mmCIF file of C-alpha atoms and ligand atoms in Angstrom:
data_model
loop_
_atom_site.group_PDB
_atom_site.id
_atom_site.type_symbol
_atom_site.label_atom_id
_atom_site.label_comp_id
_atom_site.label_asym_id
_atom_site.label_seq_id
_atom_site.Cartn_x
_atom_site.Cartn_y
_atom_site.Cartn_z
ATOM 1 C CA UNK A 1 0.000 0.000 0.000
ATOM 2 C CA UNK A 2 2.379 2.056 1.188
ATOM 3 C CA UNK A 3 4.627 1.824 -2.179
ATOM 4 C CA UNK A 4 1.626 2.073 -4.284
ATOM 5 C CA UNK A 5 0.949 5.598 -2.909
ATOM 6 C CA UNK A 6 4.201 6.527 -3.321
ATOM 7 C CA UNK A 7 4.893 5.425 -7.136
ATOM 8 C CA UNK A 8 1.725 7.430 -7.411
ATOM 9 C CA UNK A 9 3.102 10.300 -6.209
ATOM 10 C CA UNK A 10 5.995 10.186 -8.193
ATOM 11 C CA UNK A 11 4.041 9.788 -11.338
ATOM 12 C CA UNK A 12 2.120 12.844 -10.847
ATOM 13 C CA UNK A 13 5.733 14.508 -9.604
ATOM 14 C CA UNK A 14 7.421 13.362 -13.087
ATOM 15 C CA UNK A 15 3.526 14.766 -14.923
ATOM 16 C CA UNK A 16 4.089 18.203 -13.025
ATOM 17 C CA UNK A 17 7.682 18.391 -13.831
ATOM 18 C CA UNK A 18 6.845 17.702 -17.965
ATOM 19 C CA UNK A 19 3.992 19.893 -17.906
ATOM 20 C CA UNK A 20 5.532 23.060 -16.201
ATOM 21 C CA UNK A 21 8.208 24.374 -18.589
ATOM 22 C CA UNK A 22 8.355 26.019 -21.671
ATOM 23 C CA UNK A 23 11.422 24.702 -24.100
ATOM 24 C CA UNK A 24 12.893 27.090 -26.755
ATOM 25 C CA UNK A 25 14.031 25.254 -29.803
ATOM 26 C CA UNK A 26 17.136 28.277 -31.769
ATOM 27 C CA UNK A 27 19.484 30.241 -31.436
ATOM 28 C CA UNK A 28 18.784 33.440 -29.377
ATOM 29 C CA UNK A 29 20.004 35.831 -31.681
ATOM 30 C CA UNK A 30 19.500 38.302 -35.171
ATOM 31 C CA UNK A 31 17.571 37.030 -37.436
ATOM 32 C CA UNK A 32 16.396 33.865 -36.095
ATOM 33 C CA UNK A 33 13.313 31.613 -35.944
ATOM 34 C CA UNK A 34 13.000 30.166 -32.406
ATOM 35 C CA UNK A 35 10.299 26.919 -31.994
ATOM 36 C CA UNK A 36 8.773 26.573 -28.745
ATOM 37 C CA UNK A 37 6.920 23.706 -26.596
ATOM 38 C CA UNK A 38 4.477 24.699 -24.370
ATOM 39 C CA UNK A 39 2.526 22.730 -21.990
ATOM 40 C CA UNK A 40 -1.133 22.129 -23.755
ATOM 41 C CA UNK A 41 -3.733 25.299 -23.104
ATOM 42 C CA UNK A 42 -0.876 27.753 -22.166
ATOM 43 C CA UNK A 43 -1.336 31.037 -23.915
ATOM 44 C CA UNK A 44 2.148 32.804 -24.675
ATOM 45 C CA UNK A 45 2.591 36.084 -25.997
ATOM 46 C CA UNK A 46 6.185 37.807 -28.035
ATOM 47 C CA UNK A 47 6.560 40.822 -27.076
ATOM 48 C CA UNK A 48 2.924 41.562 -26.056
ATOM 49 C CA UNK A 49 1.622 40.142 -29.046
ATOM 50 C CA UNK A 50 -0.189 36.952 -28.976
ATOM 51 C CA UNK A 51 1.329 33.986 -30.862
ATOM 52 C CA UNK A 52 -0.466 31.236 -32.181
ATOM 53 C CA UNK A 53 -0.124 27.988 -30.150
ATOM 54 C CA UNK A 54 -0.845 24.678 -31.514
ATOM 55 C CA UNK A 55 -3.561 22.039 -29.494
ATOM 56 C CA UNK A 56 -0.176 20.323 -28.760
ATOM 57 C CA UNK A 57 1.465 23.299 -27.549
ATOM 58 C CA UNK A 58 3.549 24.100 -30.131
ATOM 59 C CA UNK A 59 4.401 27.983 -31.599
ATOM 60 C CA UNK A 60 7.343 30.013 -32.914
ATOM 61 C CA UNK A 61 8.777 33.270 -33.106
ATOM 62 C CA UNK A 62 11.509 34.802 -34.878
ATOM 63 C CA UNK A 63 13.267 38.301 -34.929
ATOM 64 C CA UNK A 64 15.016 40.541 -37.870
ATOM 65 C CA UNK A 65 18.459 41.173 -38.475
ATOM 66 C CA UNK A 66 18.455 44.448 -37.073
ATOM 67 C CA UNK A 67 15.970 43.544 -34.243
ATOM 68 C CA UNK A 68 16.541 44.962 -30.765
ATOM 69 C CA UNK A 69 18.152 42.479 -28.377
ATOM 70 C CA UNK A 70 15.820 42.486 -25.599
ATOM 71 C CA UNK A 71 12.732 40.609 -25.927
ATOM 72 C CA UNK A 72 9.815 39.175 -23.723
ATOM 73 C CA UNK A 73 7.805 36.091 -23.761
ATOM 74 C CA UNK A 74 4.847 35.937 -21.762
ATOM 75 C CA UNK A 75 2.887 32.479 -20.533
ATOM 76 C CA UNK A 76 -0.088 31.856 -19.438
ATOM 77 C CA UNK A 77 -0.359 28.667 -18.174
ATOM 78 C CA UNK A 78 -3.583 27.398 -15.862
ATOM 79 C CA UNK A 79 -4.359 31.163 -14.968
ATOM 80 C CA UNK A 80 -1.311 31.946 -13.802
ATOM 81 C CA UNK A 81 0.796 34.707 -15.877
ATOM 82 C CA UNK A 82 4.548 34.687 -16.247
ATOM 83 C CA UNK A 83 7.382 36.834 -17.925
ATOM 84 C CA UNK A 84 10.588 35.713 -19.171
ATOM 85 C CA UNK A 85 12.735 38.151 -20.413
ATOM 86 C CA UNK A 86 15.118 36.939 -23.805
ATOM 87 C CA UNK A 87 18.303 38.744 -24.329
ATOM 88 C CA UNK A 88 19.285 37.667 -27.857
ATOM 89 C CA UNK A 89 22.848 38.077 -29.338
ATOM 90 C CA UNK A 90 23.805 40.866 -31.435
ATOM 91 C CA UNK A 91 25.325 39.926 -35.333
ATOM 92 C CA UNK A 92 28.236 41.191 -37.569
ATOM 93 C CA UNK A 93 27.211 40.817 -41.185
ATOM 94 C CA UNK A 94 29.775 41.061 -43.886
ATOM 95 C CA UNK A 95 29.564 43.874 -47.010
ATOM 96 C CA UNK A 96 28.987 42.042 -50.372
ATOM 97 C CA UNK A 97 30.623 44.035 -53.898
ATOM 98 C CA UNK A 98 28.810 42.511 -56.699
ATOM 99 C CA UNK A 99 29.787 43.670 -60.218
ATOM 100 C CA UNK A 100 28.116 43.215 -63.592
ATOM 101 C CA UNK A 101 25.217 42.798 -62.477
ATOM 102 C CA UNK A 102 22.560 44.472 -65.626
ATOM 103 C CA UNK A 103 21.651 48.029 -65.092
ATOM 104 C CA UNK A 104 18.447 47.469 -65.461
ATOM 105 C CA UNK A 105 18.407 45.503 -61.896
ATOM 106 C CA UNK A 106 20.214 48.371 -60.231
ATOM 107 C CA UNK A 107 19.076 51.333 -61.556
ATOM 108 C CA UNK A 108 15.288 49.463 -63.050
ATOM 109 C CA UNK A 109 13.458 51.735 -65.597
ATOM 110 C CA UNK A 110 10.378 53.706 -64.848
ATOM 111 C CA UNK A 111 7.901 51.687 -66.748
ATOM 112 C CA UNK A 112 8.742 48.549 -64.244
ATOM 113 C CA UNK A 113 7.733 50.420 -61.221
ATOM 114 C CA UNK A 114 4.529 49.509 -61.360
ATOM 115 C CA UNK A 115 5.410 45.850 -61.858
ATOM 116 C CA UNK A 116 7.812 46.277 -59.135
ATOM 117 C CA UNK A 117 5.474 47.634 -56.622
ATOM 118 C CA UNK A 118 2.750 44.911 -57.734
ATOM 119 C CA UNK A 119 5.472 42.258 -57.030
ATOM 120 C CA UNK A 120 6.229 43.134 -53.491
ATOM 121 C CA UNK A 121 2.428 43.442 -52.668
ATOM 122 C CA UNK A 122 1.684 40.322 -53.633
ATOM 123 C CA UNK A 123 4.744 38.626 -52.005
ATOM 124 C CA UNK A 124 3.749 40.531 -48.683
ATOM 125 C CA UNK A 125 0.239 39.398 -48.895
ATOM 126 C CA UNK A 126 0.920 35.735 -49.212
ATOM 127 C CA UNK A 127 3.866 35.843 -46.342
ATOM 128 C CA UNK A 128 0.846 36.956 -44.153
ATOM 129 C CA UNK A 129 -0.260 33.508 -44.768
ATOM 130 C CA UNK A 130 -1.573 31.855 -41.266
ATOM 131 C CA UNK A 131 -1.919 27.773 -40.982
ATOM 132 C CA UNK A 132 -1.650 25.437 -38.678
ATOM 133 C CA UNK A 133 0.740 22.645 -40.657
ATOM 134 C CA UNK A 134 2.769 21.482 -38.258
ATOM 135 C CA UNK A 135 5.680 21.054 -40.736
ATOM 136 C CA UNK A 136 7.877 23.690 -39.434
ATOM 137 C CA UNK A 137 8.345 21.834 -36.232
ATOM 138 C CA UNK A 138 10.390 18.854 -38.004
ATOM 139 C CA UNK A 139 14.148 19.394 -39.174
ATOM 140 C CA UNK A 140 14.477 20.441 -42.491
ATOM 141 C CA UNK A 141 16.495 19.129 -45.286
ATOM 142 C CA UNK A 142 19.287 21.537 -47.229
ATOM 143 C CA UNK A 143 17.432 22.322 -50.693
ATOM 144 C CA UNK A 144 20.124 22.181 -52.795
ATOM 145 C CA UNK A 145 23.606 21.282 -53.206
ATOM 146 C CA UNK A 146 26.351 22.805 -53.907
ATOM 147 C CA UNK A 147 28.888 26.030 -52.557
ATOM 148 C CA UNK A 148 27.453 28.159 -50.022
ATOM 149 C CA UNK A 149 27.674 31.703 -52.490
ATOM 150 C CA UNK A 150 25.738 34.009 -50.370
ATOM 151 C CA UNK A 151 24.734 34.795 -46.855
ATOM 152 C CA UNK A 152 22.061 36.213 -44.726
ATOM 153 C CA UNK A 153 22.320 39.577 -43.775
ATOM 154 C CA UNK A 154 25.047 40.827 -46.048
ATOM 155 C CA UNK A 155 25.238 44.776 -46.704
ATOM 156 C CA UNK A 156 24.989 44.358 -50.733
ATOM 157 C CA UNK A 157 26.729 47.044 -53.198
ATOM 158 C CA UNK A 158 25.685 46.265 -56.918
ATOM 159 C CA UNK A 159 28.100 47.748 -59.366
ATOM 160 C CA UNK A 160 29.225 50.719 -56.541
ATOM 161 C CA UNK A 161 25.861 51.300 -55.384
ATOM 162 C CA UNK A 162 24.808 50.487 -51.752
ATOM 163 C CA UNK A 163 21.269 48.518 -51.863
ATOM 164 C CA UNK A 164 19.734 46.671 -49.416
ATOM 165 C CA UNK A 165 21.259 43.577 -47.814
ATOM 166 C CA UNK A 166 20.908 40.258 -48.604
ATOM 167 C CA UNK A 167 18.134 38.369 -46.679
ATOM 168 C CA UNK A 168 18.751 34.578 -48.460
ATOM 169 C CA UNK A 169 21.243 31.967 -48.421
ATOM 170 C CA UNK A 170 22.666 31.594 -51.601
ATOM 171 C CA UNK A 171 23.739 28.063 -52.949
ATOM 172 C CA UNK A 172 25.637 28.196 -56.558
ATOM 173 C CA UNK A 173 24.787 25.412 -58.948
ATOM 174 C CA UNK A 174 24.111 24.397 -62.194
ATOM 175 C CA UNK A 175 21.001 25.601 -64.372
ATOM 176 C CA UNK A 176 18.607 22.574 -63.950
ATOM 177 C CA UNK A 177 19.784 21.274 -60.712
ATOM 178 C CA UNK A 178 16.985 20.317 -58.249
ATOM 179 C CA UNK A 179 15.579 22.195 -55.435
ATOM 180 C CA UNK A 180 14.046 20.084 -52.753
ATOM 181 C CA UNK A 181 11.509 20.944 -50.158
ATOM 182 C CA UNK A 182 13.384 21.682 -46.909
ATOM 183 C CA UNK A 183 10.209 20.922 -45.238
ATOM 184 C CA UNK A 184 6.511 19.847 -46.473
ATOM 185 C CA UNK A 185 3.993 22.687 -47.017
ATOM 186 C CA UNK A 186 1.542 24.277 -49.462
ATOM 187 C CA UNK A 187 2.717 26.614 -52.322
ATOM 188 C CA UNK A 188 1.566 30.217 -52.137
ATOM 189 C CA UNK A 189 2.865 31.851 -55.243
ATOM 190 C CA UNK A 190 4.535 30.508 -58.324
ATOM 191 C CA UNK A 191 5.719 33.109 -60.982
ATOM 192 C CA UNK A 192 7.593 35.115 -62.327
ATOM 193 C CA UNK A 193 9.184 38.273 -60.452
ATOM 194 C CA UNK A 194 10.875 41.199 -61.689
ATOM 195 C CA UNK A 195 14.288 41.106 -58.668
ATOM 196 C CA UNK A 196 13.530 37.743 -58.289
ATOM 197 C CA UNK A 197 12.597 35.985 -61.731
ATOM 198 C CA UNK A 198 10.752 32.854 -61.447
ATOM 199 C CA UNK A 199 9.554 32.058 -57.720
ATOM 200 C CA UNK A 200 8.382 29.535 -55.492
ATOM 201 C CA UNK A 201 7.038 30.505 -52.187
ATOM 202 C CA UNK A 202 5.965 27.769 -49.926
ATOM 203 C CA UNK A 203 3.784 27.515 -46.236
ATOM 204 C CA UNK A 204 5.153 25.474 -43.718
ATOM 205 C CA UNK A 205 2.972 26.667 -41.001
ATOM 206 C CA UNK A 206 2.260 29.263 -38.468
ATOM 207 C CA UNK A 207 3.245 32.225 -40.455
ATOM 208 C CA UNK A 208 6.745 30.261 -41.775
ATOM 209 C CA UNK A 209 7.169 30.360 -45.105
ATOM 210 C CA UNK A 210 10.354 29.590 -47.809
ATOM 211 C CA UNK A 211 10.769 31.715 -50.821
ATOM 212 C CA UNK A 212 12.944 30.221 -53.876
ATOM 213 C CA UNK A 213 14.123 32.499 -56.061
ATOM 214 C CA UNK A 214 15.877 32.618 -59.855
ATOM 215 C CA UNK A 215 14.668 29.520 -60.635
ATOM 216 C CA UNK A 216 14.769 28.028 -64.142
ATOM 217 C CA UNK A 217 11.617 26.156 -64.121
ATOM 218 C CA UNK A 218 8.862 25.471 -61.766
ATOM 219 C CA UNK A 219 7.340 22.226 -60.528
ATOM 220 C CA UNK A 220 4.479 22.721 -58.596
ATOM 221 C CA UNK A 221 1.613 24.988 -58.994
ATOM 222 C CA UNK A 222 -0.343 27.659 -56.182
ATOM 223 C CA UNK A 223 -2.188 25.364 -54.185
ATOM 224 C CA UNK A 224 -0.770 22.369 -54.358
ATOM 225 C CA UNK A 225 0.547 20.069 -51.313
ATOM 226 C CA UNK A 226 4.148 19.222 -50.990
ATOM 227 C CA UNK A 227 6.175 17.093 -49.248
ATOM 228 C CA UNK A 228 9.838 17.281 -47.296
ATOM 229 C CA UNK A 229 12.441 16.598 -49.814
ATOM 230 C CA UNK A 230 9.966 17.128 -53.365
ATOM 231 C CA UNK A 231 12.006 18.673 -55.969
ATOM 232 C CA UNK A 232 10.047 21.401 -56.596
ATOM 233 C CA UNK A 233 11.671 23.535 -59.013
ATOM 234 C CA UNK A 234 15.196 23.551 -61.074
ATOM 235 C CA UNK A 235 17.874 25.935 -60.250
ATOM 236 C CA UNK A 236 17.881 29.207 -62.335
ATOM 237 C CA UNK A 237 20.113 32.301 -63.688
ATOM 238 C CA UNK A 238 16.332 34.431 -63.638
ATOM 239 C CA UNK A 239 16.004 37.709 -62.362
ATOM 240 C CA UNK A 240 18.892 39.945 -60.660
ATOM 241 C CA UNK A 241 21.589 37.547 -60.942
ATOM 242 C CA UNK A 242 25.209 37.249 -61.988
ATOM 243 C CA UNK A 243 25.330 33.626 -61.833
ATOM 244 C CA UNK A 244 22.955 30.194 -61.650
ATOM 245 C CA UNK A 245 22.238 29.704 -57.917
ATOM 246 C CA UNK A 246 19.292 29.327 -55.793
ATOM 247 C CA UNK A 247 18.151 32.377 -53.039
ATOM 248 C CA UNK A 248 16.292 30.491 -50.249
ATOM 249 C CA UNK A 249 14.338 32.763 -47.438
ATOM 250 C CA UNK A 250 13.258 31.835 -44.353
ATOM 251 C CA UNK A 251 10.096 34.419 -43.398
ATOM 252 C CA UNK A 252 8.029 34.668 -40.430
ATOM 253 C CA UNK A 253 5.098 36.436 -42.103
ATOM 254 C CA UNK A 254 7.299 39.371 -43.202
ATOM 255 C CA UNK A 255 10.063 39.107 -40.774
ATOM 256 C CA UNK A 256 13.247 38.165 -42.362
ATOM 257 C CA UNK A 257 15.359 35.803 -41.032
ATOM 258 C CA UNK A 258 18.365 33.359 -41.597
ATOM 259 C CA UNK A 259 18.262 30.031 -42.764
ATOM 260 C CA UNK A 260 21.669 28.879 -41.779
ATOM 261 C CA UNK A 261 20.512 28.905 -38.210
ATOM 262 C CA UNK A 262 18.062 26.622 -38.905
ATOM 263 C CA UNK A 263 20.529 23.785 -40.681
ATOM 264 C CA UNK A 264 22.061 21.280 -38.066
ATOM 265 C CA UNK A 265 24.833 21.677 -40.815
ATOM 266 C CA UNK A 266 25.897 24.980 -40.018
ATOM 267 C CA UNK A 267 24.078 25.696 -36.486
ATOM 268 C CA UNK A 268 24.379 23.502 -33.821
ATOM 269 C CA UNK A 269 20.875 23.088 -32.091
ATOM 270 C CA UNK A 270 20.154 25.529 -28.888
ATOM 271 C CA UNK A 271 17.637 24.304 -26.268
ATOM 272 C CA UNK A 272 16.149 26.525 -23.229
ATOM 273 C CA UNK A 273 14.113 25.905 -20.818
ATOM 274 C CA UNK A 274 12.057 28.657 -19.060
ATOM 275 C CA UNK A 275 10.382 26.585 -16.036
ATOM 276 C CA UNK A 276 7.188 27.597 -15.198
ATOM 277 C CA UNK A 277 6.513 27.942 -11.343
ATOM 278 C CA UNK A 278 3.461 26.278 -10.554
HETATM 279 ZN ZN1 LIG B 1 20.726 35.777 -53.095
#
């Protein structure tokens, strides 16, 4: 009897333990997607806004480049509220100096304004996106091979001219060489861009979306379903390019961030854990 009540007790000990902590999957710094695991019915909030949580707990958050460092994460977890703050690490990004790249990418004439303008609108619309795939919570696959020609965050100069920096990881390869799904989701937009030729821009959930870009042909239609790994589209020279490579983005809705923090590859995996006092 007297064992029975206390393997009991530990069981609901071991329950309490599990249930009261919040786990923070990233690296807390510029430009990167964090993935969090809450207990089930907690309510958590970034910064005063409400994020969406998942009926199994699950959410994410990410901050810009340039984002402040200080951050907050509020819980709400069986009426009790609780504040954590998150000091994130600050970045150094190099300054890329690209040359021959066509005029009419740096300096683009006035009768593609309109186009241009029409282009980011709709790109911003469909990062606003907000599902509940639960894709984004698995570890994605790299979605292409090859050299590493481009980073996030870079300041970029185009033939002497400071633009804005580079938000994509760039991976150099032949024209035609597959681009895979680094996770499975549901294609948003599939066209052609002015900056960033043809385009694929996929949902993996909860605001997270991948954006492919100078692509030389497109697999997959708006709509459709795809899974981790599904070559997608072929490698491309399209758009504002001096070279065949693929431009992957990571977004969270329009927040730009890095996907080299999200490879196990480059970025070793972070965990915290922000107990929850009962
Ligand atoms: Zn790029």
């Amino acid at each position: 009897m007297k064992v029975w009540v206390k393997a009991l007790l530990l069981c609901a000990i071991s329950l309490g333990a599990n249930a009261a902590e919040v786990v923070l999957n990233g690296t807390l710094t510029q430009g990167s997607l964090i993935r969090g695991q809450a207990p089930v019915g907690a309510e958590v909030w970034f910064n005063e806004q409400p994020v969406v949580v998942s009926a199994q707990g699950q959410f994410v958050f990410g901050i810009g480049r340039d984002a402040a460092l200080q951050h907050q994460l509020k819980v709400v977890h069986q009426g009790k509220q609780q504040q954590f703050p998150l000091r994130f690490t600050a970045r150094e990004y190099d300054i890329q100096r690209i040359t021959g790249v066509e005029q009419k990418y740096v300096a683009p004439p006035k009768e593609v304004s309109a186009r241009i303008a029409n282009d980011s609108a709709k790109v911003r619309q469909v990062r606003s996106t907000l599902t509940e795939l639960q894709a984004i919570f698995a570890e994605p696959v790299r979605p292409a091979a090859g050299r590493i020609s481009g980073v996030y965050g870079s300041q970029r100069v185009f033939n002497g001219q400071p633009r804005n920096p580079h938000f994509g990881l760039d991976i150099a390869a032949p024209i035609g060489a597959p681009v895979f799904a680094p996770w499975a989701g549901k294609v948003l937009l599939a066209e052609d861009l002015y900056f960033s030729g043809l385009t694929v821009i996929v949902d993996h959930g909860f605001g997270v979306s991948s954006t492919f870009m100078h692509l030389n042909a497109i697999k997959v239609k708006v709509g459709d379903t795809v899974a981790q790994s599904q070559h997608i589209a072929d490698i491309g020279a399209t758009g504002r390019v001096t070279g065949p490579h693929l431009d992957w983005r990571i977004n969270w809705f329009q927040e730009r961030l890095d996907p080299q923090l999200l490879l196990p590859e480059f970025t070793p995996n972070q965990t915290q854990r922000l107990a929850l006092t009962p």
